[in-house]
């Protein structure tokens, strides 16, 4: 296992400004946060630093504002949820970070949250300029966002060049848990990939194929495969220009003797408010959206689960936030939980939304392990060294 730099638990941190990179990119809807697991995870760490007299500056990204625009991506609503969880006041810093934090400290404020880091163009570019701006805010930087450590971004990667930097407790815990479980995995190994981050995750599929026996693809990820096989996908979420990637995956699966399982039926609707209809692939119409896997597909996946000894799962199999489209994800969650409890399966799931979906099915306690990391979990599984962890390694 990688050895990462840790902050001495007994170090005097009184009045030390600690910049804590957290992952507050939480599942949410128009009313607020729908699953606060990622915030709860760092609660005790924040409280402990405050008790030791430190000043905590929280920073995180939220969504993809550089692609979709800033509207709806402010961390202001997340601050309100975080204050309730941490049971302490958090000062929200929208701009002029340094000046406003210094003023806040004079007013005896102890916890700050910066506005969405991705509002600054330098964050995703890993620009030295933005990394320096962030570094200038603190005496110590700590990464508590394993789930973001696959991103070579300024708040994860670049910043470590400019300030004393450490891996936080949650990163250590996550690595210890994942390493101990994964070193004990048995074949057949099945990977389930769903969700909606097609562009981020599709390339990972190829690298995982040689390591596993079954690859199940669902969620919006499956829509591109369905389209590639010349079926109508109507208004479904898809990614453009990835036919060659799909062709490659199909070839790789065959040459690695990995069985690829794609939906044979789906649940569609014309609006998100409808109930949804179970359709075979050739029944999908031009104005339909594919929003869940169908019952025949679910049954087929359950058969694969029963033949497996290890399951890795990232990405809900449908638009699970709406009950009408949560059935596929729910049934898979219930079956994995049951097989795990019967000791027939080791089950490891990852992803903020996957965690929320499993929680919705009330089975989060019955999996072997669930990580809040999605893309980072898959990259770690591939055996990649995550850039955000690489820069925190202890050098001999
Ligand atoms: P995770 O956070 O677990 O890594 P992602 O962020 O990749 O997962 O994807 C989760 C999102 O994918 C959820 O909001 C879910 O509603 C969405 N999703 C899954 N299937 C579909 C689908 N068929 N159409 C649209 N969205 C979908
Ligand atoms: C996640 O939700 O997996 C992390 O917050 C990373 O988000 P990103 O895919 O937008 O970088
Ligand atoms: Mg997600």
Tab-separated table of C-alpha atoms in Angstrom, residues 30 82 135 137 147-148 154 162 169 199 203 227 240 242 266 274 310-311 341 350 391:
chain	number	residue	atom	x	y	z
A	30	UNK	CA	-34.089	21.616	-5.860
A	82	UNK	CA	-23.127	21.242	6.507
A	135	UNK	CA	-2.017	27.625	-0.826
A	137	UNK	CA	-4.864	30.825	2.415
A	147	UNK	CA	-13.306	10.508	-4.239
A	148	UNK	CA	-11.662	13.454	-6.048
A	154	UNK	CA	-5.355	22.588	-8.528
A	162	UNK	CA	3.168	25.282	-2.633
A	169	UNK	CA	-7.787	10.312	7.890
A	199	UNK	CA	-17.212	10.379	-20.652
A	203	UNK	CA	-12.405	4.438	-20.817
A	227	UNK	CA	-27.443	2.915	-29.831
A	240	UNK	CA	-21.520	11.810	-28.735
A	242	UNK	CA	-17.714	7.367	-28.722
A	266	UNK	CA	-35.604	-1.018	-20.549
A	274	UNK	CA	-44.627	9.487	-15.739
A	310	UNK	CA	-16.972	-10.823	-5.907
A	311	UNK	CA	-18.931	-7.779	-7.070
A	341	UNK	CA	-25.294	-11.751	4.083
A	350	UNK	CA	-18.512	2.981	-4.770
A	391	UNK	CA	1.793	13.945	-4.653
